[in-house]
Amino acid sequence: MIEWRSDIPIYLHRAPVDFRKSINGLSVIVAESMTLPINQPSLFVFCNKNRRQLKVLYWDQTGFALWQKRLEQDKFKWPRQGRSDTITFNHEQWCWLLRGFDVSKINSHSPIYYRDVV
């Protein structure tokens, strides 16, 4: 599997996508439907209707690249509920999704920020 830097933003397009689309078609979805800049270092993740395949579109500063993963016996736990068509994931959530976890059901500890140490 490709390892992307952990500081790269990851955007999931919640609605299923026709997987006959390639780089050009997915780029149009990013620019028009997701309203995100396409030529930034980001991962744009798409899922097909039966949730057995993912496509990841990304810009690597020399051109667009497209990565695809197909599950043979299971389905991705794709987030379906929410207010917007686009979900932002961090690197940890992205790894969980690829490993088959339902990210919407995982709760972590809330971060604590101190101004002073006692």
PDB file of C-alpha atoms in Angstrom:
ATOM      1  CA  MET A   1       0.000   0.000   0.000  1.00  0.00           C
ATOM      2  CA  ILE A   2       1.120   3.553  -0.622  1.00  0.00           C
ATOM      3  CA  GLU A   3       2.042   5.515   2.493  1.00  0.00           C
ATOM      4  CA  TRP A   4       1.035   9.163   2.347  1.00  0.00           C
ATOM      5  CA  ARG A   5       2.377  11.792   4.727  1.00  0.00           C
ATOM      6  CA  SER A   6       0.288  12.055   7.879  1.00  0.00           C
ATOM      7  CA  ASP A   7      -0.192  15.830   7.533  1.00  0.00           C
ATOM      8  CA  ILE A   8      -1.975  15.658   4.160  1.00  0.00           C
ATOM      9  CA  PRO A   9      -5.699  16.511   4.388  1.00  0.00           C
ATOM     10  CA  ILE A  10      -8.050  13.673   3.439  1.00  0.00           C
ATOM     11  CA  TYR A  11     -11.498  14.404   2.016  1.00  0.00           C
ATOM     12  CA  LEU A  12     -14.169  11.731   1.532  1.00  0.00           C
ATOM     13  CA  HIS A  13     -16.939  12.226  -0.987  1.00  0.00           C
ATOM     14  CA  ARG A  14     -19.901  10.674   0.808  1.00  0.00           C
ATOM     15  CA  ALA A  15     -22.130   9.898  -2.209  1.00  0.00           C
ATOM     16  CA  PRO A  16     -21.308   6.837  -4.336  1.00  0.00           C
ATOM     17  CA  VAL A  17     -19.423   7.521  -7.558  1.00  0.00           C
ATOM     18  CA  ASP A  18     -19.576   5.815 -10.937  1.00  0.00           C
ATOM     19  CA  PHE A  19     -16.233   4.014 -11.057  1.00  0.00           C
ATOM     20  CA  ARG A  20     -15.962   4.368 -14.822  1.00  0.00           C
ATOM     21  CA  LYS A  21     -14.775   7.887 -13.949  1.00  0.00           C
ATOM     22  CA  SER A  22     -11.048   8.365 -13.980  1.00  0.00           C
ATOM     23  CA  ILE A  23      -8.794  11.324 -13.181  1.00  0.00           C
ATOM     24  CA  ASN A  24     -10.662  13.906 -15.261  1.00  0.00           C
ATOM     25  CA  GLY A  25     -14.143  12.912 -14.073  1.00  0.00           C
ATOM     26  CA  LEU A  26     -13.129  12.724 -10.435  1.00  0.00           C
ATOM     27  CA  SER A  27     -11.330  16.079 -10.705  1.00  0.00           C
ATOM     28  CA  VAL A  28     -14.593  17.664 -11.828  1.00  0.00           C
ATOM     29  CA  ILE A  29     -16.371  16.220  -8.760  1.00  0.00           C
ATOM     30  CA  VAL A  30     -13.677  17.654  -6.475  1.00  0.00           C
ATOM     31  CA  ALA A  31     -13.809  21.100  -8.057  1.00  0.00           C
ATOM     32  CA  GLU A  32     -17.577  21.429  -8.561  1.00  0.00           C
ATOM     33  CA  SER A  33     -19.351  19.189  -6.034  1.00  0.00           C
ATOM     34  CA  MET A  34     -16.843  19.206  -3.190  1.00  0.00           C
ATOM     35  CA  THR A  35     -15.723  22.790  -4.002  1.00  0.00           C
ATOM     36  CA  LEU A  36     -12.118  22.068  -3.031  1.00  0.00           C
ATOM     37  CA  PRO A  37      -8.878  23.119  -4.755  1.00  0.00           C
ATOM     38  CA  ILE A  38      -7.747  20.173  -6.846  1.00  0.00           C
ATOM     39  CA  ASN A  39      -4.046  21.043  -7.188  1.00  0.00           C
ATOM     40  CA  GLN A  40      -3.181  21.036  -3.468  1.00  0.00           C
ATOM     41  CA  PRO A  41      -1.469  18.146  -1.658  1.00  0.00           C
ATOM     42  CA  SER A  42      -4.660  16.376  -0.550  1.00  0.00           C
ATOM     43  CA  LEU A  43      -6.273  12.960  -0.862  1.00  0.00           C
ATOM     44  CA  PHE A  44      -9.749  12.864  -2.385  1.00  0.00           C
ATOM     45  CA  VAL A  45     -11.448   9.551  -1.619  1.00  0.00           C
ATOM     46  CA  PHE A  46     -14.411   8.069  -3.478  1.00  0.00           C
ATOM     47  CA  CYS A  47     -16.406   4.868  -2.998  1.00  0.00           C
ATOM     48  CA  ASN A  48     -18.581   2.918  -5.420  1.00  0.00           C
ATOM     49  CA  LYS A  49     -22.233   2.068  -4.839  1.00  0.00           C
ATOM     50  CA  ASN A  50     -21.709  -1.393  -3.314  1.00  0.00           C
ATOM     51  CA  ARG A  51     -18.836  -0.084  -1.083  1.00  0.00           C
ATOM     52  CA  ARG A  52     -16.359  -2.728  -2.245  1.00  0.00           C
ATOM     53  CA  GLN A  53     -13.995  -0.311  -4.003  1.00  0.00           C
ATOM     54  CA  LEU A  54     -12.223   2.938  -3.192  1.00  0.00           C
ATOM     55  CA  LYS A  55     -10.501   5.376  -5.494  1.00  0.00           C
ATOM     56  CA  VAL A  56      -8.063   7.989  -4.217  1.00  0.00           C
ATOM     57  CA  LEU A  57      -7.182  10.978  -6.378  1.00  0.00           C
ATOM     58  CA  TYR A  58      -4.187  13.071  -5.420  1.00  0.00           C
ATOM     59  CA  TRP A  59      -1.814  15.678  -6.785  1.00  0.00           C
ATOM     60  CA  ASP A  60       1.886  14.947  -6.241  1.00  0.00           C
ATOM     61  CA  GLN A  61       3.281  18.262  -7.602  1.00  0.00           C
ATOM     62  CA  THR A  62       4.103  16.689 -10.976  1.00  0.00           C
ATOM     63  CA  GLY A  63       0.645  15.506 -11.965  1.00  0.00           C
ATOM     64  CA  PHE A  64      -2.428  13.653 -10.840  1.00  0.00           C
ATOM     65  CA  ALA A  65      -2.317  10.085  -9.605  1.00  0.00           C
ATOM     66  CA  LEU A  66      -5.132   7.642  -9.022  1.00  0.00           C
ATOM     67  CA  TRP A  67      -5.021   4.750  -6.544  1.00  0.00           C
ATOM     68  CA  GLN A  68      -7.697   2.084  -6.276  1.00  0.00           C
ATOM     69  CA  LYS A  69      -8.456  -0.646  -3.732  1.00  0.00           C
ATOM     70  CA  ARG A  70     -10.975  -3.465  -4.167  1.00  0.00           C
ATOM     71  CA  LEU A  71     -12.170  -5.709  -1.353  1.00  0.00           C
ATOM     72  CA  GLU A  72     -12.837  -9.303  -2.316  1.00  0.00           C
ATOM     73  CA  GLN A  73     -15.096 -10.447   0.534  1.00  0.00           C
ATOM     74  CA  ASP A  74     -16.203  -7.433   2.554  1.00  0.00           C
ATOM     75  CA  LYS A  75     -17.397  -3.840   2.277  1.00  0.00           C
ATOM     76  CA  PHE A  76     -15.909  -0.565   3.461  1.00  0.00           C
ATOM     77  CA  LYS A  77     -17.656   0.990   6.451  1.00  0.00           C
ATOM     78  CA  TRP A  78     -18.435   4.126   4.489  1.00  0.00           C
ATOM     79  CA  PRO A  79     -19.924   7.068   6.442  1.00  0.00           C
ATOM     80  CA  ARG A  80     -23.434   7.698   5.161  1.00  0.00           C
ATOM     81  CA  GLN A  81     -24.925  10.205   7.591  1.00  0.00           C
ATOM     82  CA  GLY A  82     -24.007  13.842   7.918  1.00  0.00           C
ATOM     83  CA  ARG A  83     -24.791  17.368   6.939  1.00  0.00           C
ATOM     84  CA  SER A  84     -22.432  17.715   4.006  1.00  0.00           C
ATOM     85  CA  ASP A  85     -21.357  15.625   1.031  1.00  0.00           C
ATOM     86  CA  THR A  86     -17.708  15.933   2.061  1.00  0.00           C
ATOM     87  CA  ILE A  87     -16.082  14.567   5.210  1.00  0.00           C
ATOM     88  CA  THR A  88     -12.603  15.488   6.410  1.00  0.00           C
ATOM     89  CA  PHE A  89     -10.533  12.664   7.882  1.00  0.00           C
ATOM     90  CA  ASN A  90      -7.221  12.695   9.671  1.00  0.00           C
ATOM     91  CA  HIS A  91      -4.506  10.155   8.905  1.00  0.00           C
ATOM     92  CA  GLU A  92      -5.496   7.885  11.792  1.00  0.00           C
ATOM     93  CA  GLN A  93      -9.154   7.739  10.703  1.00  0.00           C
ATOM     94  CA  TRP A  94      -8.039   7.019   7.131  1.00  0.00           C
ATOM     95  CA  CYS A  95      -5.980   4.035   8.334  1.00  0.00           C
ATOM     96  CA  TRP A  96      -8.957   2.796  10.367  1.00  0.00           C
ATOM     97  CA  LEU A  97     -11.252   3.007   7.331  1.00  0.00           C
ATOM     98  CA  LEU A  98      -8.795   1.021   5.194  1.00  0.00           C
ATOM     99  CA  ARG A  99      -8.541  -1.641   7.915  1.00  0.00           C
ATOM    100  CA  GLY A 100     -12.322  -2.074   8.085  1.00  0.00           C
ATOM    101  CA  PHE A 101     -13.296  -0.079  11.166  1.00  0.00           C
ATOM    102  CA  ASP A 102     -16.492   1.957  11.315  1.00  0.00           C
ATOM    103  CA  VAL A 103     -14.939   5.358  11.959  1.00  0.00           C
ATOM    104  CA  SER A 104     -18.262   6.921  13.010  1.00  0.00           C
ATOM    105  CA  LYS A 105     -18.415   4.551  16.013  1.00  0.00           C
ATOM    106  CA  ILE A 106     -14.875   5.123  17.274  1.00  0.00           C
ATOM    107  CA  ASN A 107     -14.477   7.736  19.990  1.00  0.00           C
ATOM    108  CA  SER A 108     -11.096   8.823  21.224  1.00  0.00           C
ATOM    109  CA  HIS A 109     -10.093  10.828  24.263  1.00  0.00           C
ATOM    110  CA  SER A 110     -10.610  14.557  23.936  1.00  0.00           C
ATOM    111  CA  PRO A 111      -7.351  16.491  23.682  1.00  0.00           C
ATOM    112  CA  ILE A 112      -6.411  18.649  26.652  1.00  0.00           C
ATOM    113  CA  TYR A 113      -4.491  21.877  26.204  1.00  0.00           C
ATOM    114  CA  TYR A 114      -2.698  23.425  29.179  1.00  0.00           C
ATOM    115  CA  ARG A 115      -1.532  27.005  29.437  1.00  0.00           C
ATOM    116  CA  ASP A 116       0.442  26.416  32.626  1.00  0.00           C
ATOM    117  CA  VAL A 117       1.998  23.388  34.247  1.00  0.00           C
ATOM    118  CA  VAL A 118       1.356  23.130  37.964  1.00  0.00           C
TER     119      VAL A 118
END
